[in-house]
Structures are given as C-alpha cells and as structure tokens.
Tab-separated table of C-alpha atoms and ligand atoms in Angstrom:
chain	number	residue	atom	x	y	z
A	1195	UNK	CA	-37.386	14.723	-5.802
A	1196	UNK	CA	-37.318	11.773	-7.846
A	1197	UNK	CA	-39.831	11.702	-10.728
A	1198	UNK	CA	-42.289	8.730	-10.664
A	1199	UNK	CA	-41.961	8.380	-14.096
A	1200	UNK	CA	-37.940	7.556	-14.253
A	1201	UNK	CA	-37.370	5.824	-10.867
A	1202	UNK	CA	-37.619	2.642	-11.614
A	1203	UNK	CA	-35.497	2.910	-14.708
A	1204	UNK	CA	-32.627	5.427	-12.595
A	1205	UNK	CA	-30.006	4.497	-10.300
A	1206	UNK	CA	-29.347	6.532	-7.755
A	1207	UNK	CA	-26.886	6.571	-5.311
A	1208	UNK	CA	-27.456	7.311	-1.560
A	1209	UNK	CA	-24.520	9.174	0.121
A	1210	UNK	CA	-23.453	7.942	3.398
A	1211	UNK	CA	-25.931	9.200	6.537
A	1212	UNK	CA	-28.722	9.380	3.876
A	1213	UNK	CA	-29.230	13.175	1.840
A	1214	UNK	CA	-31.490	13.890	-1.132
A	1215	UNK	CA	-31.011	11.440	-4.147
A	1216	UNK	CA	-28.647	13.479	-6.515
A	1217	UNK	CA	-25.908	11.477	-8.794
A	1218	UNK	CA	-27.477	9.617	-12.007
A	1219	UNK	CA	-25.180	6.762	-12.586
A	1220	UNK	CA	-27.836	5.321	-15.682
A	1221	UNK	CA	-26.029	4.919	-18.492
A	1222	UNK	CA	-27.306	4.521	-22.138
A	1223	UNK	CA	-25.883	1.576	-23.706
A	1224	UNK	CA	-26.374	3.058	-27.745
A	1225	UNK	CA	-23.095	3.484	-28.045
A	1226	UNK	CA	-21.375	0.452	-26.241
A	1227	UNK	CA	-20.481	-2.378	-29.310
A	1228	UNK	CA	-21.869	-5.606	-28.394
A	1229	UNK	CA	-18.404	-7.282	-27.646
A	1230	UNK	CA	-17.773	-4.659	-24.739
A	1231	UNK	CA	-21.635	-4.937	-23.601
A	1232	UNK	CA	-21.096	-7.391	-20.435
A	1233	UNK	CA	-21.766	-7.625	-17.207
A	1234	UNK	CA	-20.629	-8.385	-13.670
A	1235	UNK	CA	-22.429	-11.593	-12.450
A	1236	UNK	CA	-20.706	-12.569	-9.454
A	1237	UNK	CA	-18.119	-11.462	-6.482
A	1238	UNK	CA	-16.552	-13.634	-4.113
A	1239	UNK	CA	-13.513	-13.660	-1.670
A	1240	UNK	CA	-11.018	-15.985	-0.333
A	1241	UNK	CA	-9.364	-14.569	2.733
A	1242	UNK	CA	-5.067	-16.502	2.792
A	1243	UNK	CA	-3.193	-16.223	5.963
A	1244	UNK	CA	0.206	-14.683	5.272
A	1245	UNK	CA	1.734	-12.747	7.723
A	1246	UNK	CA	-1.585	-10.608	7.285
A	1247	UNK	CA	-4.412	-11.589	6.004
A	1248	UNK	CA	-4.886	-11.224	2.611
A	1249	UNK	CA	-8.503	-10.879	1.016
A	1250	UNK	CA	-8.274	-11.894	-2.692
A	1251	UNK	CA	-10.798	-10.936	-4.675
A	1252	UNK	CA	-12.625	-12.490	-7.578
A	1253	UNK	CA	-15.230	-10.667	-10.012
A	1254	UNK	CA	-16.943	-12.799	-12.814
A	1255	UNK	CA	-18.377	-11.630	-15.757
A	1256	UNK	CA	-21.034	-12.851	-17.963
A	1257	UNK	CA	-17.983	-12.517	-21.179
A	1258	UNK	CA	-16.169	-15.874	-18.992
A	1259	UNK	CA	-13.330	-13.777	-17.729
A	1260	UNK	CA	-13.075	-13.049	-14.042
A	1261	UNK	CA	-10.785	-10.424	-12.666
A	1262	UNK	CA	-8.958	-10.482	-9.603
A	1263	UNK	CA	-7.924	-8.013	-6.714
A	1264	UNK	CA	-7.187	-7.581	-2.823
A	1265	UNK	CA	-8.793	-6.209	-0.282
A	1266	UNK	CA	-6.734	-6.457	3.461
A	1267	UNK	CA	-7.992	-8.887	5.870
A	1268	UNK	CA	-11.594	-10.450	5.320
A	1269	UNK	CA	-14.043	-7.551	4.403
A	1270	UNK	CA	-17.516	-7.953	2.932
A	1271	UNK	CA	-17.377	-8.122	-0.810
A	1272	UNK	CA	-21.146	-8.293	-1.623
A	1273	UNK	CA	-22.603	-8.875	-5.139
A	1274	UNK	CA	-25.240	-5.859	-4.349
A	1275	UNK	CA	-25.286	-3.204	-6.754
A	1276	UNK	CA	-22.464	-4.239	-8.699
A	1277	UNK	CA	-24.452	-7.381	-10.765
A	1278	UNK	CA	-25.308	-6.097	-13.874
A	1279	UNK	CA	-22.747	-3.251	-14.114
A	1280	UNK	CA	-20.453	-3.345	-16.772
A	1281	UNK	CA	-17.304	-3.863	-15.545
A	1282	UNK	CA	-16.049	-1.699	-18.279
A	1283	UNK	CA	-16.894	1.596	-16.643
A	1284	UNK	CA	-14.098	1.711	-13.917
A	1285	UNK	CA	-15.092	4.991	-12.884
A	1286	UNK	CA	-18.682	4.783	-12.938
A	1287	UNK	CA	-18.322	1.724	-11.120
A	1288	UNK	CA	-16.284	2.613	-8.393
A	1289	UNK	CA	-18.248	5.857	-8.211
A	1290	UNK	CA	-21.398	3.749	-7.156
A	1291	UNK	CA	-19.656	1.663	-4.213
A	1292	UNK	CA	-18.995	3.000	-0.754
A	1293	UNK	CA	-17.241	0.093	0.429
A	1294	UNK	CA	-15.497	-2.026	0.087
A	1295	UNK	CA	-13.644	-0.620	-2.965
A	1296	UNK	CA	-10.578	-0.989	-3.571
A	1297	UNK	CA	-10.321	-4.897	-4.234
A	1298	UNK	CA	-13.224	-4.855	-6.495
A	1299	UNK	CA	-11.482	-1.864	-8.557
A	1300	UNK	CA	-8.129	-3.936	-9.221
A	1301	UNK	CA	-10.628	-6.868	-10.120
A	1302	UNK	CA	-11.975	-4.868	-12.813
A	1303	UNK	CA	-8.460	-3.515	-14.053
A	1304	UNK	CA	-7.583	-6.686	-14.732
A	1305	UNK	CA	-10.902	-7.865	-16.209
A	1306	UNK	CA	-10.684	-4.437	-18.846
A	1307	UNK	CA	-6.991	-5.540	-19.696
A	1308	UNK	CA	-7.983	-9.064	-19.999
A	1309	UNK	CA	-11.328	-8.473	-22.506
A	1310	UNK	CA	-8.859	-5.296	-24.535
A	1311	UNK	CA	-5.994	-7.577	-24.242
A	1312	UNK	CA	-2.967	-5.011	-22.558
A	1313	UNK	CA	-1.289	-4.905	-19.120
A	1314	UNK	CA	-3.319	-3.003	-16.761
A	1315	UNK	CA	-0.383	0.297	-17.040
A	1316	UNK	CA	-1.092	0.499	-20.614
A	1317	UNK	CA	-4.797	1.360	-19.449
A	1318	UNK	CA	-3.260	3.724	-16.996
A	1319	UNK	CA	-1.521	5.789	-19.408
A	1320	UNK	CA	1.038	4.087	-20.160
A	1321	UNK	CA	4.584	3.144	-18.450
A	1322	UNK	CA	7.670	5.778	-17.817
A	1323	UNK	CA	9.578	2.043	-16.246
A	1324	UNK	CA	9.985	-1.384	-17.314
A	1325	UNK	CA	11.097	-2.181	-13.805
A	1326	UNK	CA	9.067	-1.114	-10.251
A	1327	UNK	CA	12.081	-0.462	-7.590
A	1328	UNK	CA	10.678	-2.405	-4.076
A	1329	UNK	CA	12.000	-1.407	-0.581
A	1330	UNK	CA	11.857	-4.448	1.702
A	1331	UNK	CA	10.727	-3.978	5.237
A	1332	UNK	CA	13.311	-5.386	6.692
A	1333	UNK	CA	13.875	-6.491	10.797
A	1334	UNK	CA	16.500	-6.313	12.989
A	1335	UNK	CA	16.222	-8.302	16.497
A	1336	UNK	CA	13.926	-10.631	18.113
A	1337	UNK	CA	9.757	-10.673	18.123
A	1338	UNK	CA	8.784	-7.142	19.129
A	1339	UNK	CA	6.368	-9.407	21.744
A	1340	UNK	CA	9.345	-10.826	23.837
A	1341	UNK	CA	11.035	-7.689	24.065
A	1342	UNK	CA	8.118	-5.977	25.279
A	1343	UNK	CA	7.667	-7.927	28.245
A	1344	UNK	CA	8.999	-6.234	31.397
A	1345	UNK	CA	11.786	-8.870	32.176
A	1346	UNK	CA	14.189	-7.931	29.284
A	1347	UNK	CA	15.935	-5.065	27.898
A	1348	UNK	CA	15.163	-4.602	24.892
A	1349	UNK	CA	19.149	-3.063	23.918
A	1350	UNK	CA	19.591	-6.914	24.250
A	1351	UNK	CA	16.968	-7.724	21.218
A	1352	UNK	CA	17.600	-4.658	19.411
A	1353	UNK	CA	21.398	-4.253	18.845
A	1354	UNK	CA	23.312	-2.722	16.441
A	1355	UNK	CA	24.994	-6.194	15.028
A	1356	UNK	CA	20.972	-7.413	15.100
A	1357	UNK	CA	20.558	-4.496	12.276
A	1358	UNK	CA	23.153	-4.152	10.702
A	1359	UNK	CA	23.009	-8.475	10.058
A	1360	UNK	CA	19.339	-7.813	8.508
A	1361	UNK	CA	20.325	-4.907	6.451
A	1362	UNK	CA	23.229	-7.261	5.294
A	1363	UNK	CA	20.924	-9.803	4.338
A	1364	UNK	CA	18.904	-7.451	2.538
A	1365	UNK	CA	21.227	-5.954	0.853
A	1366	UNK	CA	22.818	-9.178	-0.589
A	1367	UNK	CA	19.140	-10.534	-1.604
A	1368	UNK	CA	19.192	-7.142	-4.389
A	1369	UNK	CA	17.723	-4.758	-2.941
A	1370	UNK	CA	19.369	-1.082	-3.196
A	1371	UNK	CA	16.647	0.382	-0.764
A	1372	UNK	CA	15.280	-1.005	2.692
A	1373	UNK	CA	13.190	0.190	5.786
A	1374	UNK	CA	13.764	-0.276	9.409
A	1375	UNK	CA	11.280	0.024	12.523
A	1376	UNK	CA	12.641	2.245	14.660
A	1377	UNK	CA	9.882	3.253	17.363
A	1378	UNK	CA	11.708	-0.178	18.955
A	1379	UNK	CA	11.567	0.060	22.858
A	1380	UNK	CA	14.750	0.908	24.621
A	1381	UNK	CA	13.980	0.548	28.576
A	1382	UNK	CA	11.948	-2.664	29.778
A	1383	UNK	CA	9.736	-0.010	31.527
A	1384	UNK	CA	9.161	3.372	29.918
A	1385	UNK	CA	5.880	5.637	29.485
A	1386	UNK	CA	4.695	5.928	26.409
A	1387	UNK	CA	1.219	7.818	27.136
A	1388	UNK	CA	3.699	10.660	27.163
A	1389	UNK	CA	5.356	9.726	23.333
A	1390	UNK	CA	8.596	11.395	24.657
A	1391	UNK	CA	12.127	9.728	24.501
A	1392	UNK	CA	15.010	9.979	26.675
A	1393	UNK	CA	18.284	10.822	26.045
A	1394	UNK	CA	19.476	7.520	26.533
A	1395	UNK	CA	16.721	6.012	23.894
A	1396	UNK	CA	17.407	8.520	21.546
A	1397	UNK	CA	21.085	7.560	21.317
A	1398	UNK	CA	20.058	3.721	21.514
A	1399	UNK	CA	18.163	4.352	17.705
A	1400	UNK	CA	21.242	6.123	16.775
A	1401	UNK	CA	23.363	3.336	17.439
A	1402	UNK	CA	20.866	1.581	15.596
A	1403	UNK	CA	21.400	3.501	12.386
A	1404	UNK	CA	24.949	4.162	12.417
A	1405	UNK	CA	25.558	0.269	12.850
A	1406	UNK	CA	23.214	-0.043	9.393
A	1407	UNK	CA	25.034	2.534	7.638
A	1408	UNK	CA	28.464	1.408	8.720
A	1409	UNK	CA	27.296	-2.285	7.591
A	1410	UNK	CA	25.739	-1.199	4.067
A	1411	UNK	CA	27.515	2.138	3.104
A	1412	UNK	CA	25.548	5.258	1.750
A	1413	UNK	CA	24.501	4.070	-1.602
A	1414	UNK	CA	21.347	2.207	-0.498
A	1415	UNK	CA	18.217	4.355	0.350
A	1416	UNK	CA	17.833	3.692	3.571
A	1417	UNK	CA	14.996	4.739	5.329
A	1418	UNK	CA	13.194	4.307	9.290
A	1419	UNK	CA	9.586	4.176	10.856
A	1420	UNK	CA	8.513	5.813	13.824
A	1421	UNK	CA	4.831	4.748	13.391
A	1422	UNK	CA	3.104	7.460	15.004
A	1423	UNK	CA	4.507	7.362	18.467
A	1424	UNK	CA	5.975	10.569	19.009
A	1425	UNK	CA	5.649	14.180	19.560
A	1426	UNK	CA	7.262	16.872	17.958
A	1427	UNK	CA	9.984	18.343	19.965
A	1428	UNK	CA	10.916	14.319	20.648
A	1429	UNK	CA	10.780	14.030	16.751
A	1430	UNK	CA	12.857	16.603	15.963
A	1431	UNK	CA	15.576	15.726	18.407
A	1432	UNK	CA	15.492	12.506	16.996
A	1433	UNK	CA	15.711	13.763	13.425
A	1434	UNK	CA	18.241	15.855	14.198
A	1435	UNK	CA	20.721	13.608	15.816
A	1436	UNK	CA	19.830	11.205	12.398
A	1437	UNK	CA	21.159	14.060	9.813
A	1438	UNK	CA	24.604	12.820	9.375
A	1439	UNK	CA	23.714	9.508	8.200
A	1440	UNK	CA	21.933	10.689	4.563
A	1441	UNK	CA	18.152	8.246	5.218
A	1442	UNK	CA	15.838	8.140	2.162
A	1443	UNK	CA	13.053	8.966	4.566
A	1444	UNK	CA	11.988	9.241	8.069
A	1445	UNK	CA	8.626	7.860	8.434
A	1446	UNK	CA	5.636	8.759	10.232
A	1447	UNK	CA	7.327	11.149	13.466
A	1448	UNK	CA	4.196	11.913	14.758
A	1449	UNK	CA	-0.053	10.882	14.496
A	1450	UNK	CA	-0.976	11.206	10.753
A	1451	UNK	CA	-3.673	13.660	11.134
A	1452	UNK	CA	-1.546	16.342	13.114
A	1453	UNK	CA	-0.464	18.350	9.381
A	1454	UNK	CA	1.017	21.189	11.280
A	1455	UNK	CA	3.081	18.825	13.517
A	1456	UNK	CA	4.447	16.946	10.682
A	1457	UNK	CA	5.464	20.866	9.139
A	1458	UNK	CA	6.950	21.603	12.254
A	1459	UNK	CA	8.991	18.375	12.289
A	1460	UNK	CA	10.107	18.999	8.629
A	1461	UNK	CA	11.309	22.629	9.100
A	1462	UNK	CA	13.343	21.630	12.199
A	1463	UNK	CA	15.667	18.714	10.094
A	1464	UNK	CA	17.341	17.888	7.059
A	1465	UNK	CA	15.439	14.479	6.849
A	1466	UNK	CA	13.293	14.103	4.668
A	1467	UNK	CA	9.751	13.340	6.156
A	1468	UNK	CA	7.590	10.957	4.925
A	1469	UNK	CA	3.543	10.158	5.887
A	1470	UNK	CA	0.628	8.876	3.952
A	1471	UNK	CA	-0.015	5.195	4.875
A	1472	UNK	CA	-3.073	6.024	7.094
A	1473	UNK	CA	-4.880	8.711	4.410
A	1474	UNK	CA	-7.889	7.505	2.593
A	1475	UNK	CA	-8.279	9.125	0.088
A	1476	UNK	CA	-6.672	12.006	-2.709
A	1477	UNK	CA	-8.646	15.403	-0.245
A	1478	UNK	CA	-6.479	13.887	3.097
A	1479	UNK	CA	-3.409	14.220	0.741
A	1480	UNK	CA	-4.134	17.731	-0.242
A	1481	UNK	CA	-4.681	18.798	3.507
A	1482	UNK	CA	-1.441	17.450	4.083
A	1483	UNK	CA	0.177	18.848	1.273
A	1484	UNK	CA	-1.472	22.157	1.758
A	1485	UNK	CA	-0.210	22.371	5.097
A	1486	UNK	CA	3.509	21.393	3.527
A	1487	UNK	CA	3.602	18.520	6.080
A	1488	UNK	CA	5.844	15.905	3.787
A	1489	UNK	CA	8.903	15.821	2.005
A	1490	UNK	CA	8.130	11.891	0.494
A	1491	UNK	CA	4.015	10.480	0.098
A	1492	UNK	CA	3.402	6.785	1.208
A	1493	UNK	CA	-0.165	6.132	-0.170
A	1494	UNK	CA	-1.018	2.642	-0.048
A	1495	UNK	CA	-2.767	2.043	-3.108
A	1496	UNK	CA	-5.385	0.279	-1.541
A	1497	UNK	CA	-5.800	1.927	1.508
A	1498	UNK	CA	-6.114	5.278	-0.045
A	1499	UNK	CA	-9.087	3.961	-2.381
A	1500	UNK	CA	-7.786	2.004	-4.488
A	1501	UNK	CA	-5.299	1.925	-8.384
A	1502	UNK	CA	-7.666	5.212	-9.471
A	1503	UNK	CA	-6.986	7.383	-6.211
A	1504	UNK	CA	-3.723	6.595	-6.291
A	1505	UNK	CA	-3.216	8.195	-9.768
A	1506	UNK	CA	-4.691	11.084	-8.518
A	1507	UNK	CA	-2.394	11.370	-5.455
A	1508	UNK	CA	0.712	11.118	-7.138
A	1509	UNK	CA	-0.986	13.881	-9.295
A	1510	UNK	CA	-0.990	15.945	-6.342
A	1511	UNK	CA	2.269	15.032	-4.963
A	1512	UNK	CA	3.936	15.702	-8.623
A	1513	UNK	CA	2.259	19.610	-8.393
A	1514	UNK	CA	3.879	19.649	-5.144
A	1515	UNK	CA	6.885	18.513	-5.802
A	1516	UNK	CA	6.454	15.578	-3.531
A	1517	UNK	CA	7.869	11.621	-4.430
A	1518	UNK	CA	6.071	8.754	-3.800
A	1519	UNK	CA	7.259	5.993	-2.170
A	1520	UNK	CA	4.500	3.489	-1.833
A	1521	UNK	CA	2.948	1.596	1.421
A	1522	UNK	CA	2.267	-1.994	1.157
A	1523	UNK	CA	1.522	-5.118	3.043
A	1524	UNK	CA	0.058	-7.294	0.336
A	1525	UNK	CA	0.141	-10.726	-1.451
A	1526	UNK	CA	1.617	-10.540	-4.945
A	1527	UNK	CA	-1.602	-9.897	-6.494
A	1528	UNK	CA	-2.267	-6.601	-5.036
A	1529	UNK	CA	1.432	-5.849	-5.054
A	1530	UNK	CA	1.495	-6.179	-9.005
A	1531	UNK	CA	-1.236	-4.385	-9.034
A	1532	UNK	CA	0.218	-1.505	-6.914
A	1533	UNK	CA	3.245	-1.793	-9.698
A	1534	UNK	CA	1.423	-1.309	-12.424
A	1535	UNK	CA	-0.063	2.127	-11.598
A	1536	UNK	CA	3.678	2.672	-10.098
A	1537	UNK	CA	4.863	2.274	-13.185
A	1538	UNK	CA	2.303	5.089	-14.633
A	1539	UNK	CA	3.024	8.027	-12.846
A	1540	UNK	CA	6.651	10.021	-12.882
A	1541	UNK	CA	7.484	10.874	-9.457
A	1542	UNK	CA	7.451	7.184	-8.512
A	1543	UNK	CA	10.861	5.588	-6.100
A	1544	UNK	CA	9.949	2.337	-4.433
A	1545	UNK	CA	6.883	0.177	-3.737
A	1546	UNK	CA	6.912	-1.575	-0.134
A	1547	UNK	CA	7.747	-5.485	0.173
A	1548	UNK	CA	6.279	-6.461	3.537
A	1549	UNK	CA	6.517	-10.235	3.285
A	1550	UNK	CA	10.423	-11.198	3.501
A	1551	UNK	CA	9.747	-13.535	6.145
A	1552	UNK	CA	6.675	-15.043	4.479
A	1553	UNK	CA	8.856	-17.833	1.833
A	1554	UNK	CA	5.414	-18.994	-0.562
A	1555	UNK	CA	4.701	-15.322	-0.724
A	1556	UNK	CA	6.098	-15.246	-4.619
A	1557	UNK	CA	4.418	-18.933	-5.061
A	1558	UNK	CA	1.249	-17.677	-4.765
A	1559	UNK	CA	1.295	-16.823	-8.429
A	1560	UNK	CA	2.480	-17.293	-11.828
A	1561	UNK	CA	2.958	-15.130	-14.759
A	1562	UNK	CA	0.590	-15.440	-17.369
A	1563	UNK	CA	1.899	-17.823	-19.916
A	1564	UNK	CA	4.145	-19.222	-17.750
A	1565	UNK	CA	4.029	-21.701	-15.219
A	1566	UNK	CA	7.150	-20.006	-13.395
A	1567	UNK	CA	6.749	-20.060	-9.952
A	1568	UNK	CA	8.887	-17.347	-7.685
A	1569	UNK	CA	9.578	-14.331	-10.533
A	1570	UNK	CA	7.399	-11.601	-9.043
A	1571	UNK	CA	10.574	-9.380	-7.452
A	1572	UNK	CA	14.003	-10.387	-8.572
A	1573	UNK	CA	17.084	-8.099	-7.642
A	1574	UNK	CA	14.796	-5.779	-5.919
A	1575	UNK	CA	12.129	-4.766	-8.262
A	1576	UNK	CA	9.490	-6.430	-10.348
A	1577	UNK	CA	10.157	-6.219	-14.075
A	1578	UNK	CA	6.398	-5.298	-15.053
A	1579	UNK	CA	4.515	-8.516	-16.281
A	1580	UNK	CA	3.228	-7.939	-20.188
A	1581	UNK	CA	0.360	-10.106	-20.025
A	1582	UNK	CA	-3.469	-8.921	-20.035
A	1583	UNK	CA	-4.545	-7.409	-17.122
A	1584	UNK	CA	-2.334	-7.647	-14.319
A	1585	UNK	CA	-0.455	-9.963	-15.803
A	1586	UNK	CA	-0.887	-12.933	-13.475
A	1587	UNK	CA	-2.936	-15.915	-12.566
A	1588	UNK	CA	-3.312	-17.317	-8.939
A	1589	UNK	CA	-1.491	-20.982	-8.353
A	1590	UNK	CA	-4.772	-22.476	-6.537
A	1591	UNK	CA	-2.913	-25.006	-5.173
A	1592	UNK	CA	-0.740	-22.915	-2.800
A	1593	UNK	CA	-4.010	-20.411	-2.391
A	1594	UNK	CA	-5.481	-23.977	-0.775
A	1595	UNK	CA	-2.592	-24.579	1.922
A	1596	UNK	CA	-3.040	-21.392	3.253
A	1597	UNK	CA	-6.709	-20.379	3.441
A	1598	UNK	CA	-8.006	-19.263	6.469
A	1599	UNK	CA	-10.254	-21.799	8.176
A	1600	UNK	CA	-13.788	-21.465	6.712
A	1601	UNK	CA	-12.841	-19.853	3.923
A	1602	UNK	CA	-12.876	-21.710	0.202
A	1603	UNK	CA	-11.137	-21.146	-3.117
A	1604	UNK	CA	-12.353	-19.034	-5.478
A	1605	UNK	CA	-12.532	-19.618	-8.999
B	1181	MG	MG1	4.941	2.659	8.003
C-alpha cells in the first residue's frame, strides 16, 4: 500500500486493467546539472495525408527545442503525464506511457541529440553503416480495387510484363532490393474463407516471379508478400514451386500469431521466411523465435514500440541468428528515424520504402543545414544525416498542402 506520507511526492504507474501500485518512476534530480534539468511542456500532432496517414509528432521543451516523431494515422498524443518529465530520461519516460508511444519516443531522440548535439545513432551506440540499404515496395498491375470486382480477371491486371515493367522501373531508380505483393487474386471469383490456392493460381504467381527475375536478373534481393492469407500446406506448395528463383524473403505465408505454422512452412522450403510486421513488442519476437518460426525479422520500428524495442529485437534476432529487414509505411521523418537505429545494430539488410507512388514524400523535409529538398533516399539507401537529432527539420510549407482537414501545423 502506498504510504500517506510519500504519495503525493511518488509517481506511480497503474498497469493496464488496474493491479496494486508497484513501479517508482520518482527520480531525484541531485545529480542532473542544471543545463540537462528541463522539461517537457507541450505535445501536439499534425495528422498529413500521404498514401497513409501520417501522425507527426511534436514535443516542446521548456530548453526551446522541440523534438519530432510519428505515430501512424491520427492517435491521441495527450500532454498527461508526460509535462514535467525530463525528456532526457528516454527510458524512464517511455516506461511511464502505455500509449501512444512510439511517436513521442522518436520525439525525444531527437530532442536528446538536439540539446547533446549528435545524430540520434550516436546515442544508440553508435553506427556499423554510413548508408541504410531501402527496399521499395514496389507494384505491378492495376488498383487491387478494380481487379477485385467480379467482372475482370485479374491475370489481365496482374501480368507478368505488368511486373516485370515495375521491377524495371525500380531497378533503374537504384535500388538493388525490392518487394512484390503477391497474395494478388487470380480468378474473378475464388473462396478465400478457405486461404487455399489452386493449381492454376499457384502457377499464375509463378509466372509472376519468373517474369521479375527474367526482367532484373539474380543480383537484386528480391523478395514477395503473402500478407497473411494462407495456410500451410497452400504455403508450402507455393514456396516450393518459388525455390528456383533465389527471393531474399517470402513474407508473411500464413496469420502472424500461428509460430508453429510459420516453423512448419520454413522446414518444408528453401525460402527464406520472413514475419514480424504485426508483433508489438521484443516478448512476441521471442515466442516466435523460440518456436524457430523465421528465417528474416520485419519489426516495424514503430509498430513494435518504438526506436528502443527495436534495439532490443534485433538483439534477439542477432542471438538467433536471425536478419532484420525492416517494415515501414512512413513519412521521411519516421523513416530517418527507423535508419538511424538501423544503422546501430549489425544484423541489419534493408529498411522498407512504402511511398514510391507518393512524389512530395522526400519534400516533406530538409536536412538540417540545408535547405535541400528531395535527398532523403538516393540510389536506394539514405546516407545517414549528421545533424543533431535526427538530422532533419520539417518543410512546413509542404506539411500545409497536405494536412488532413481539421488538422493544423505544428510548430
Ligand atoms: Mg508485409
């Protein structure tokens, strides 16, 4: 029980669902030098419409420095029990929130790096790359809408000269790695309660990724999603028919809790399976590696709890042998962010570009000290900005054409 004495003067936090009072988050402030003593006064979000929607985050500081991060879509970012924290204590802090996380967390990266002066990876342990390799989600066909309507066949939309065209395109934009749907429909009328595929799908996707190969040769990682859809024995005949042509990964076979289905897909093909996008947090990526259910991780370092959680998944990973190769649907400024703790940990390959098709998506910021415009990935990877903190500042301007009705700048 909490003494009567100390509760006013203790902060203690209430685990979800309620539970006795337990974790004392007061800190003494003796040894804190009056230059790092500040505080978080304010948090407030602008929500942009890309083709998500992107929540960017701002956190002021009594010190006149404001950090920035992302949270996806709109989320509530309230003020609550963060005023008056210093935004110092990364781990205390983010110890004290439930939710929403993540956004804040990158906010006060970059306020640390800005106040010590260093790029957010030096405050991460350092860098073992100058450069962060991006895969680009690339698209073959027409809008996944139109070819789900019951009047067309989708082998129309999705051909093999619609693929292999993209990964052309791709390809000749820089990048050396790139990521294909593949859970593409191929009959105009087909049950999917069931999450089997025919014969004659099955060989549809194949045609799929032979054109790709044929198109781009073997020396780009190429990998392809099957987001969930299917089961295992359709999985593995899949996988198996995919073996010959060398992918990077194949991505998400079956539902991303099922651990022992995603073993049982592994130790039936050569492919390399890779999950991760839909676990939360560093325990959902032990089950999963405990169970031996991956061959490549894809945290996203925001849906799995943020830069800090992310550390400590490719921690696990590395003890299990495991790569990363990182989810992500962001704006640049939680995609920098992403690259900065990609740049921290060893068994690192590619961080996710999701926004091809979105053409401000590099105006959105600058680097710091430059007014450059359009420099965040060049030749497939983003050469690690030097500046304080993350390293960038948001052009408001082009944050103002594309806020989401209702919503206003923030500062
Ligand atoms: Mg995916």
């Amino acid at each position: 029980m909490v003494d009567e004495e100390t509760e006013e003067t203790r902060e203690y936090v209430i685990p979800p669902g309620g539970g006795v009072p337990w974790m004392d988050h007061t800190t003494k402030e003796s040894h804190r030098p009056a230059e790092r003593d500040i505080q978080i006064t304010d948090v407030s979000t602008m929500v942009l419409q890309g083709n998500f929607q992107w929540g960017i985050v701002a956190v002021e500081t009594d010190a006149g420095i404001t950090g920035y991060g992302e949270v996806h879509g709109s989320g509530p970012q309230e003020l609550g029990r963060l005023e008056g924290q210093n935004p110092l204590d990364i781990n205390r802090v983010r110890d004290i929130m439930w939710e929403p996380g993540p956004g804040i967390e990158t906010a006060l990266w970059d306020i640390k790096g800005k106040l010590l002066g260093v790029p957010v990876y030096e405050l991460l342990g350092g860098k073992y790359r100058d450069e962060v390799r991006v895969y680009c989600d690339t698209h073959g066909g027409e809008s996944l809408g139109e070819a789900q309507s019951e009047t067309v066949d989708p082998r129309e939309i999705y051909t093999p000269e619609s693929y292999a065209n993209a990964a052309r395109e791709v390809v000749d934009a820089g990048f050396d790695a790139l990521k294909f749907d593949l859970d593409v429909r191929t009959h105009a009328e087909v049950d999917t309660a069931n999450r089997r595929l025919d014969n004659a799908a099955i060989e549809h996707k194949v045609s799929l990724v032979e054109a790709v190969r044929e198109e781009i040769g073997y020396d780009v990682d190429l990998g392809f999603d099957l987001h969930w859809n299917f089961t295992v024995e359709t999985a593995t005949r899949l996988a198996e028919k995919l073996e010959p042509y060398d992918l990077a990964w194949l991505e998400d076979p079956v539902p991303p809790h099922k651990y022992d289905a995603h073993r049982r897909v592994r130790e039936a093909t050569s492919c390399p399976i890779m999950t991760g996008e839909n676990l939360r947090n560093p325990g959902e990526f032990k089950e999963i590696l405990d169970a031996e259910g991956m061959d490549v991780a894809a945290p996203d370092p925001h849906n799995c709890g943020g830069l800090r959680n992310f550390r400590k998944i490719a921690t696990l990973c590395d003890l299990n042998g495991v790569p990363i190769v990182a989810h992500n649907i962001c704006s640049p400024v939680s995609t920098v962010a992403a690259a900065h703790a990609a740049a921290s940990v060893p068994n690192f390959v590619a961080l996710e570009y999701h926004a091809y098709d979105v053409p401000w998506w590099e105006d959105l910021v600058t680097r710091t000290g430059t007014d450059r415009p359009g420099d965040v990935i060049e030749n497939g990877s983003i050469d690690l900005p030097e500046g304080p903190g993350l390293g960038i500042e948001i052009d408001m301007d082009v944050a103002s054409e594309h806020l989401v009705p209702g919503e206003e700048l923030v500062e």
